């Protein structure tokens, strides 16, 4: 058994967020407070995920969500947990969830609400019942100051991804790992179940610039746009491997660490792609770029896109910079 050098510090996520924020003289501590709420919520969700077969939260709830997808019981538990934890923090103004048709207004911007939390409470729902990695994805925006109260919540919510002030995700896999960024690199933490705290395991993680793994649901090959088909044919002549879990957050996490590219293009069934811009593509795009990677919708950089609707979908190609460039080169 090797022992760790005594000089390696143990840093909790709360400590790390607070120290990162101290680098910015204008920081108010608000983000620290929001992110600590998110980590609390994900620890609660994690405890349900780990006991799912015991506490009767496996299986379908029996309704469909706004996207026409069957809602799983754990989807609801995760959604309510985030709303209950963050909905009582006074700086939170608006919350937007994949599971809810409309935004939840906690405190209108005119009344002092400052931040918007957008989230996919449990990504990879179809994997819940079969014990495969799932996760929570989140994005944080600041409410705009140039908007009149009468315009409602939407203009605050529909900001470009480049305006995100924080983003991240938690994967509930063989261990529970959180990645977050506040625009100062991407940092990874592992949940230590014996003490219930996320502790730092990699600071400033960098996504490899290349990686010979592509991740796509190839069953839809016949309905992919021709440039995507051509790229996939090219990978087969160039020694690439394929991995696809079917939970975006898990496929992305592998891509972040090992390199490669994840694709969910337009298909006949989902002509605008399947993934949601505001709470799936945007936060992962911010993480990807902060780690040296890239994220596009095959035509435009994801973080430059402007949503017209809350639950807008987007095609997505995300991963190692050179691999994303290669996919895009087939579109020129
Ligand atoms: P969800 O957020 O309802 O779980 O749906 C999104 C999921 C992604 O996690 C995953 O990348 C994708 O759907 C898989 O879709 P498909 O089964 O079409 O490959
Ligand atoms: Mg999802």
GROMACS .gro file of C-alpha atoms and ligand atoms in nm:
model
  352
    1UNK     CA    1   0.000   0.000   0.000
    2UNK     CA    2   0.131   0.345  -0.086
    3UNK     CA    3   0.058   0.634   0.141
    4UNK     CA    4  -0.009   0.986   0.019
    5UNK     CA    5   0.255   1.246   0.094
    6UNK     CA    6   0.154   1.437   0.405
    7UNK     CA    7   0.189   1.760   0.212
    8UNK     CA    8  -0.113   1.687  -0.009
    9UNK     CA    9  -0.395   1.894   0.138
   10UNK     CA   10  -0.753   1.778   0.172
   11UNK     CA   11  -0.974   2.049   0.023
   12UNK     CA   12  -1.351   2.037   0.031
   13UNK     CA   13  -1.556   2.181  -0.250
   14UNK     CA   14  -1.693   2.454  -0.021
   15UNK     CA   15  -1.340   2.562   0.066
   16UNK     CA   16  -1.234   2.552  -0.299
   17UNK     CA   17  -1.529   2.760  -0.422
   18UNK     CA   18  -1.473   3.019  -0.148
   19UNK     CA   19  -1.101   3.041  -0.229
   20UNK     CA   20  -1.164   3.065  -0.604
   21UNK     CA   21  -1.412   3.348  -0.545
   22UNK     CA   22  -1.162   3.537  -0.330
   23UNK     CA   23  -0.944   3.578  -0.642
   24UNK     CA   24  -1.210   3.815  -0.778
   25UNK     CA   25  -1.213   4.137  -0.576
   26UNK     CA   26  -1.568   4.218  -0.691
   27UNK     CA   27  -1.704   3.879  -0.576
   28UNK     CA   28  -1.986   3.908  -0.323
   29UNK     CA   29  -1.997   3.549  -0.198
   30UNK     CA   30  -2.325   3.492  -0.383
   31UNK     CA   31  -2.182   3.225  -0.610
   32UNK     CA   32  -2.029   3.045  -0.315
   33UNK     CA   33  -2.374   3.034  -0.156
   34UNK     CA   34  -2.544   2.909  -0.473
   35UNK     CA   35  -2.285   2.643  -0.544
   36UNK     CA   36  -2.299   2.520  -0.186
   37UNK     CA   37  -2.677   2.480  -0.234
   38UNK     CA   38  -2.618   2.281  -0.551
   39UNK     CA   39  -2.368   2.050  -0.380
   40UNK     CA   40  -2.612   1.994  -0.092
   41UNK     CA   41  -2.892   1.909  -0.336
   42UNK     CA   42  -2.674   1.668  -0.532
   43UNK     CA   43  -2.564   1.492  -0.211
   44UNK     CA   44  -2.931   1.437  -0.127
   45UNK     CA   45  -3.003   1.313  -0.482
   46UNK     CA   46  -2.700   1.087  -0.458
   47UNK     CA   47  -2.838   0.927  -0.144
   48UNK     CA   48  -3.164   0.845  -0.326
   49UNK     CA   49  -2.978   0.713  -0.631
   50UNK     CA   50  -2.768   0.480  -0.414
   51UNK     CA   51  -3.076   0.348  -0.225
   52UNK     CA   52  -3.316   0.357  -0.521
   53UNK     CA   53  -3.405  -0.012  -0.512
   54UNK     CA   54  -3.470   0.003  -0.138
   55UNK     CA   55  -3.671   0.321  -0.091
   56UNK     CA   56  -3.923   0.263  -0.370
   57UNK     CA   57  -3.810   0.534  -0.613
   58UNK     CA   58  -3.734   0.308  -0.910
   59UNK     CA   59  -3.963   0.296  -1.211
   60UNK     CA   60  -4.197   0.526  -1.394
   61UNK     CA   61  -4.407   0.787  -1.220
   62UNK     CA   62  -4.681   0.752  -1.480
   63UNK     CA   63  -4.683   1.096  -1.645
   64UNK     CA   64  -4.504   1.262  -1.936
   65UNK     CA   65  -4.295   1.577  -1.911
   66UNK     CA   66  -4.297   1.881  -2.140
   67UNK     CA   67  -4.078   1.689  -2.389
   68UNK     CA   68  -4.323   1.397  -2.413
   69UNK     CA   69  -4.084   1.171  -2.221
   70UNK     CA   70  -4.201   0.930  -1.949
   71UNK     CA   71  -4.118   1.080  -1.610
   72UNK     CA   72  -3.931   0.847  -1.376
   73UNK     CA   73  -3.987   0.863  -1.001
   74UNK     CA   74  -3.624   0.957  -0.948
   75UNK     CA   75  -3.660   1.244  -1.200
   76UNK     CA   76  -3.925   1.391  -0.970
   77UNK     CA   77  -3.729   1.332  -0.651
   78UNK     CA   78  -3.424   1.501  -0.802
   79UNK     CA   79  -3.627   1.793  -0.936
   80UNK     CA   80  -3.804   1.856  -0.606
   81UNK     CA   81  -3.480   1.827  -0.413
   82UNK     CA   82  -3.313   2.102  -0.617
   83UNK     CA   83  -3.620   2.325  -0.600
   84UNK     CA   84  -3.649   2.275  -0.223
   85UNK     CA   85  -3.282   2.340  -0.151
   86UNK     CA   86  -3.227   2.636  -0.383
   87UNK     CA   87  -3.576   2.780  -0.376
   88UNK     CA   88  -3.512   2.908  -0.025
   89UNK     CA   89  -3.185   3.090  -0.091
   90UNK     CA   90  -3.283   3.455  -0.114
   91UNK     CA   91  -3.046   3.551  -0.397
   92UNK     CA   92  -3.203   3.293  -0.630
   93UNK     CA   93  -3.446   3.466  -0.863
   94UNK     CA   94  -3.558   3.211  -1.121
   95UNK     CA   95  -3.523   2.835  -1.155
   96UNK     CA   96  -3.561   2.647  -1.484
   97UNK     CA   97  -3.583   2.268  -1.490
   98UNK     CA   98  -3.599   2.016  -1.768
   99UNK     CA   99  -3.891   1.860  -1.582
  100UNK     CA  100  -4.108   2.172  -1.550
  101UNK     CA  101  -4.303   2.338  -1.831
  102UNK     CA  102  -4.254   2.686  -1.686
  103UNK     CA  103  -3.985   2.859  -1.485
  104UNK     CA  104  -4.022   2.882  -1.109
  105UNK     CA  105  -4.003   3.242  -0.995
  106UNK     CA  106  -3.850   3.242  -0.648
  107UNK     CA  107  -3.804   3.618  -0.628
  108UNK     CA  108  -3.858   3.836  -0.933
  109UNK     CA  109  -3.552   4.031  -1.047
  110UNK     CA  110  -3.738   4.353  -0.963
  111UNK     CA  111  -3.779   4.232  -0.605
  112UNK     CA  112  -3.411   4.144  -0.566
  113UNK     CA  113  -3.372   3.802  -0.727
  114UNK     CA  114  -3.019   3.798  -0.868
  115UNK     CA  115  -2.947   3.460  -1.022
  116UNK     CA  116  -3.108   3.207  -1.252
  117UNK     CA  117  -3.039   2.838  -1.192
  118UNK     CA  118  -3.107   2.613  -1.492
  119UNK     CA  119  -3.079   2.238  -1.449
  120UNK     CA  120  -3.141   1.889  -1.574
  121UNK     CA  121  -3.210   1.724  -1.238
  122UNK     CA  122  -3.141   1.371  -1.353
  123UNK     CA  123  -2.982   1.328  -1.692
  124UNK     CA  124  -2.990   0.983  -1.852
  125UNK     CA  125  -3.332   0.885  -1.714
  126UNK     CA  126  -3.352   0.575  -1.931
  127UNK     CA  127  -3.050   0.437  -1.742
  128UNK     CA  128  -3.196   0.482  -1.393
  129UNK     CA  129  -3.351   0.138  -1.357
  130UNK     CA  130  -3.051  -0.051  -1.490
  131UNK     CA  131  -2.787   0.084  -1.256
  132UNK     CA  132  -2.595   0.276  -1.523
  133UNK     CA  133  -2.435   0.615  -1.460
  134UNK     CA  134  -2.670   0.913  -1.450
  135UNK     CA  135  -2.611   1.272  -1.339
  136UNK     CA  136  -2.727   1.626  -1.264
  137UNK     CA  137  -2.629   1.918  -1.490
  138UNK     CA  138  -2.654   2.286  -1.389
  139UNK     CA  139  -2.599   2.633  -1.528
  140UNK     CA  140  -2.602   2.968  -1.346
  141UNK     CA  141  -2.685   3.302  -1.508
  142UNK     CA  142  -2.714   3.647  -1.353
  143UNK     CA  143  -3.050   3.825  -1.395
  144UNK     CA  144  -3.019   4.112  -1.641
  145UNK     CA  145  -3.033   4.467  -1.508
  146UNK     CA  146  -3.148   4.624  -1.835
  147UNK     CA  147  -3.492   4.466  -1.842
  148UNK     CA  148  -3.816   4.611  -1.721
  149UNK     CA  149  -4.014   4.402  -1.472
  150UNK     CA  150  -4.311   4.403  -1.710
  151UNK     CA  151  -4.117   4.193  -1.965
  152UNK     CA  152  -4.134   3.890  -1.737
  153UNK     CA  153  -3.879   3.616  -1.678
  154UNK     CA  154  -3.802   3.495  -2.031
  155UNK     CA  155  -3.560   3.772  -2.139
  156UNK     CA  156  -3.356   3.699  -1.826
  157UNK     CA  157  -3.347   3.328  -1.901
  158UNK     CA  158  -3.281   3.333  -2.276
  159UNK     CA  159  -2.926   3.464  -2.253
  160UNK     CA  160  -2.638   3.330  -2.459
  161UNK     CA  161  -2.435   3.056  -2.291
  162UNK     CA  162  -2.132   3.283  -2.292
  163UNK     CA  163  -2.302   3.481  -2.013
  164UNK     CA  164  -2.304   3.183  -1.773
  165UNK     CA  165  -2.130   3.271  -1.446
  166UNK     CA  166  -2.097   2.908  -1.337
  167UNK     CA  167  -2.172   2.564  -1.470
  168UNK     CA  168  -2.113   2.205  -1.378
  169UNK     CA  169  -2.242   1.856  -1.329
  170UNK     CA  170  -2.239   1.562  -1.093
  171UNK     CA  171  -2.206   1.202  -1.218
  172UNK     CA  172  -2.349   0.928  -0.998
  173UNK     CA  173  -2.122   0.650  -1.123
  174UNK     CA  174  -1.899   0.394  -0.955
  175UNK     CA  175  -1.806   0.697  -0.747
  176UNK     CA  176  -1.982   1.033  -0.734
  177UNK     CA  177  -1.785   1.310  -0.901
  178UNK     CA  178  -1.860   1.679  -0.939
  179UNK     CA  179  -1.710   1.910  -1.202
  180UNK     CA  180  -1.760   2.285  -1.177
  181UNK     CA  181  -1.632   2.604  -1.332
  182UNK     CA  182  -1.682   2.969  -1.253
  183UNK     CA  183  -1.479   3.070  -1.559
  184UNK     CA  184  -1.147   2.998  -1.394
  185UNK     CA  185  -1.078   2.643  -1.512
  186UNK     CA  186  -1.258   2.318  -1.439
  187UNK     CA  187  -1.217   2.143  -1.107
  188UNK     CA  188  -1.311   1.786  -1.016
  189UNK     CA  189  -1.421   1.657  -0.677
  190UNK     CA  190  -1.505   1.309  -0.550
  191UNK     CA  191  -1.772   1.255  -0.289
  192UNK     CA  192  -1.623   1.081   0.013
  193UNK     CA  193  -1.925   0.884   0.136
  194UNK     CA  194  -1.769   0.827   0.476
  195UNK     CA  195  -1.778   1.199   0.557
  196UNK     CA  196  -2.041   1.320   0.308
  197UNK     CA  197  -1.813   1.583   0.153
  198UNK     CA  198  -1.687   1.642  -0.200
  199UNK     CA  199  -1.307   1.664  -0.184
  200UNK     CA  200  -1.074   1.793  -0.453
  201UNK     CA  201  -0.911   1.539  -0.678
  202UNK     CA  202  -0.807   1.740  -0.988
  203UNK     CA  203  -0.772   2.114  -1.020
  204UNK     CA  204  -0.768   2.273  -1.366
  205UNK     CA  205  -0.844   1.956  -1.553
  206UNK     CA  206  -0.751   1.973  -1.924
  207UNK     CA  207  -0.935   1.782  -2.194
  208UNK     CA  208  -0.690   1.603  -2.427
  209UNK     CA  209  -0.668   1.793  -2.758
  210UNK     CA  210  -0.726   1.468  -2.948
  211UNK     CA  211  -0.881   1.131  -2.877
  212UNK     CA  212  -0.971   0.848  -3.109
  213UNK     CA  213  -1.309   0.773  -2.954
  214UNK     CA  214  -1.642   0.890  -3.092
  215UNK     CA  215  -1.965   0.871  -2.895
  216UNK     CA  216  -2.295   0.870  -3.082
  217UNK     CA  217  -2.614   0.666  -3.106
  218UNK     CA  218  -2.520   0.507  -3.436
  219UNK     CA  219  -2.861   0.337  -3.465
  220UNK     CA  220  -2.979   0.667  -3.617
  221UNK     CA  221  -2.703   0.663  -3.883
  222UNK     CA  222  -2.944   0.658  -4.177
  223UNK     CA  223  -3.113   0.977  -4.062
  224UNK     CA  224  -2.796   1.174  -3.980
  225UNK     CA  225  -2.696   1.461  -4.212
  226UNK     CA  226  -2.453   1.347  -4.486
  227UNK     CA  227  -2.146   1.524  -4.336
  228UNK     CA  228  -2.195   1.333  -4.008
  229UNK     CA  229  -2.229   1.005  -4.199
  230UNK     CA  230  -1.909   1.089  -4.389
  231UNK     CA  231  -1.725   1.165  -4.066
  232UNK     CA  232  -1.838   0.835  -3.913
  233UNK     CA  233  -1.719   0.646  -4.222
  234UNK     CA  234  -1.386   0.827  -4.194
  235UNK     CA  235  -1.342   0.716  -3.829
  236UNK     CA  236  -1.375   0.354  -3.935
  237UNK     CA  237  -1.086   0.388  -4.177
  238UNK     CA  238  -0.870   0.557  -3.916
  239UNK     CA  239  -0.864   0.327  -3.618
  240UNK     CA  240  -1.123   0.499  -3.398
  241UNK     CA  241  -1.317   0.324  -3.122
  242UNK     CA  242  -1.678   0.389  -3.015
  243UNK     CA  243  -1.831   0.434  -2.668
  244UNK     CA  244  -2.194   0.528  -2.596
  245UNK     CA  245  -2.354   0.511  -2.253
  246UNK     CA  246  -2.673   0.700  -2.337
  247UNK     CA  247  -2.639   0.944  -2.046
  248UNK     CA  248  -2.501   1.268  -2.187
  249UNK     CA  249  -2.336   1.357  -1.859
  250UNK     CA  250  -2.151   1.024  -1.842
  251UNK     CA  251  -2.049   1.026  -2.208
  252UNK     CA  252  -1.926   1.383  -2.163
  253UNK     CA  253  -1.734   1.303  -1.844
  254UNK     CA  254  -1.544   1.023  -2.019
  255UNK     CA  255  -1.473   1.255  -2.312
  256UNK     CA  256  -1.344   1.525  -2.077
  257UNK     CA  257  -1.097   1.287  -1.915
  258UNK     CA  258  -0.997   1.063  -2.204
  259UNK     CA  259  -1.052   1.284  -2.509
  260UNK     CA  260  -1.262   1.217  -2.818
  261UNK     CA  261  -1.591   1.356  -2.936
  262UNK     CA  262  -1.961   1.322  -2.849
  263UNK     CA  263  -2.221   1.385  -3.118
  264UNK     CA  264  -2.598   1.418  -3.111
  265UNK     CA  265  -2.686   1.557  -3.455
  266UNK     CA  266  -3.025   1.635  -3.605
  267UNK     CA  267  -3.221   1.321  -3.690
  268UNK     CA  268  -3.552   1.259  -3.867
  269UNK     CA  269  -3.714   1.209  -3.527
  270UNK     CA  270  -3.546   1.513  -3.369
  271UNK     CA  271  -3.478   1.759  -3.653
  272UNK     CA  272  -3.328   2.013  -3.410
  273UNK     CA  273  -3.132   1.750  -3.218
  274UNK     CA  274  -3.251   1.599  -2.892
  275UNK     CA  275  -3.047   1.777  -2.626
  276UNK     CA  276  -3.161   2.097  -2.463
  277UNK     CA  277  -2.959   2.414  -2.514
  278UNK     CA  278  -3.009   2.595  -2.185
  279UNK     CA  279  -2.951   2.324  -1.926
  280UNK     CA  280  -2.761   2.050  -2.113
  281UNK     CA  281  -2.555   2.192  -2.400
  282UNK     CA  282  -2.467   2.533  -2.251
  283UNK     CA  283  -2.325   2.415  -1.917
  284UNK     CA  284  -2.129   2.130  -2.076
  285UNK     CA  285  -2.002   2.369  -2.346
  286UNK     CA  286  -1.872   2.604  -2.077
  287UNK     CA  287  -1.699   2.313  -1.901
  288UNK     CA  288  -1.556   2.188  -2.233
  289UNK     CA  289  -1.417   2.528  -2.332
  290UNK     CA  290  -1.279   2.596  -1.985
  291UNK     CA  291  -1.092   2.264  -2.011
  292UNK     CA  292  -0.953   2.347  -2.358
  293UNK     CA  293  -1.220   2.162  -2.560
  294UNK     CA  294  -1.494   2.286  -2.793
  295UNK     CA  295  -1.870   2.263  -2.841
  296UNK     CA  296  -2.068   2.345  -3.156
  297UNK     CA  297  -2.411   2.279  -3.301
  298UNK     CA  298  -2.229   2.180  -3.626
  299UNK     CA  299  -2.273   2.539  -3.759
  300UNK     CA  300  -2.229   2.772  -3.465
  301UNK     CA  301  -2.043   2.772  -3.134
  302UNK     CA  302  -2.288   2.659  -2.866
  303UNK     CA  303  -2.202   2.946  -2.629
  304UNK     CA  304  -2.291   3.201  -2.901
  305UNK     CA  305  -2.639   3.062  -2.958
  306UNK     CA  306  -2.941   3.255  -2.853
  307UNK     CA  307  -3.240   3.047  -2.740
  308UNK     CA  308  -3.590   3.151  -2.844
  309UNK     CA  309  -3.766   2.916  -2.603
  310UNK     CA  310  -3.710   2.768  -2.259
  311UNK     CA  311  -3.681   2.406  -2.368
  312UNK     CA  312  -3.516   2.466  -2.704
  313UNK     CA  313  -3.320   2.175  -2.843
  314UNK     CA  314  -2.991   2.185  -3.029
  315UNK     CA  315  -2.770   1.951  -3.227
  316UNK     CA  316  -2.442   1.905  -3.039
  317UNK     CA  317  -2.085   1.810  -3.114
  318UNK     CA  318  -1.861   1.846  -2.809
  319UNK     CA  319  -1.521   1.725  -2.698
  320UNK     CA  320  -1.152   1.750  -2.782
  321UNK     CA  321  -1.075   2.060  -2.982
  322UNK     CA  322  -0.906   1.884  -3.274
  323UNK     CA  323  -1.177   1.617  -3.295
  324UNK     CA  324  -1.456   1.877  -3.296
  325UNK     CA  325  -1.266   2.066  -3.568
  326UNK     CA  326  -1.242   1.747  -3.770
  327UNK     CA  327  -1.618   1.685  -3.746
  328UNK     CA  328  -1.680   2.047  -3.852
  329UNK     CA  329  -1.439   2.013  -4.145
  330UNK     CA  330  -1.676   1.754  -4.297
  331UNK     CA  331  -1.940   2.029  -4.302
  332UNK     CA  332  -1.735   2.273  -4.509
  333LIG     P1  333  -3.288   1.298  -2.044
  333LIG     O1  334  -3.231   1.429  -2.000
  333LIG     O2  335  -3.437   1.296  -2.042
  333LIG     O3  336  -3.230   1.181  -1.975
  333LIG     O4  337  -3.255   1.280  -2.204
  333LIG     C1  338  -3.133   1.313  -2.257
  333LIG     C2  339  -3.054   1.188  -2.283
  333LIG     C3  340  -2.907   1.218  -2.278
  333LIG     O5  341  -2.857   1.197  -2.150
  333LIG     C4  342  -2.849   1.120  -2.378
  333LIG     O6  343  -2.731   1.169  -2.436
  333LIG     C5  344  -2.958   1.107  -2.478
  333LIG     O7  345  -3.078   1.141  -2.412
  333LIG     C6  346  -2.970   0.969  -2.533
  333LIG     O8  347  -3.064   0.967  -2.633
  333LIG     P2  348  -3.083   0.841  -2.729
  333LIG     O9  349  -3.149   0.736  -2.648
  333LIG    O10  350  -3.167   0.891  -2.841
  333LIG    O11  351  -2.947   0.798  -2.777
  334LIG    MG1  352  -3.079   1.522  -1.990
   0.00000   0.00000   0.00000
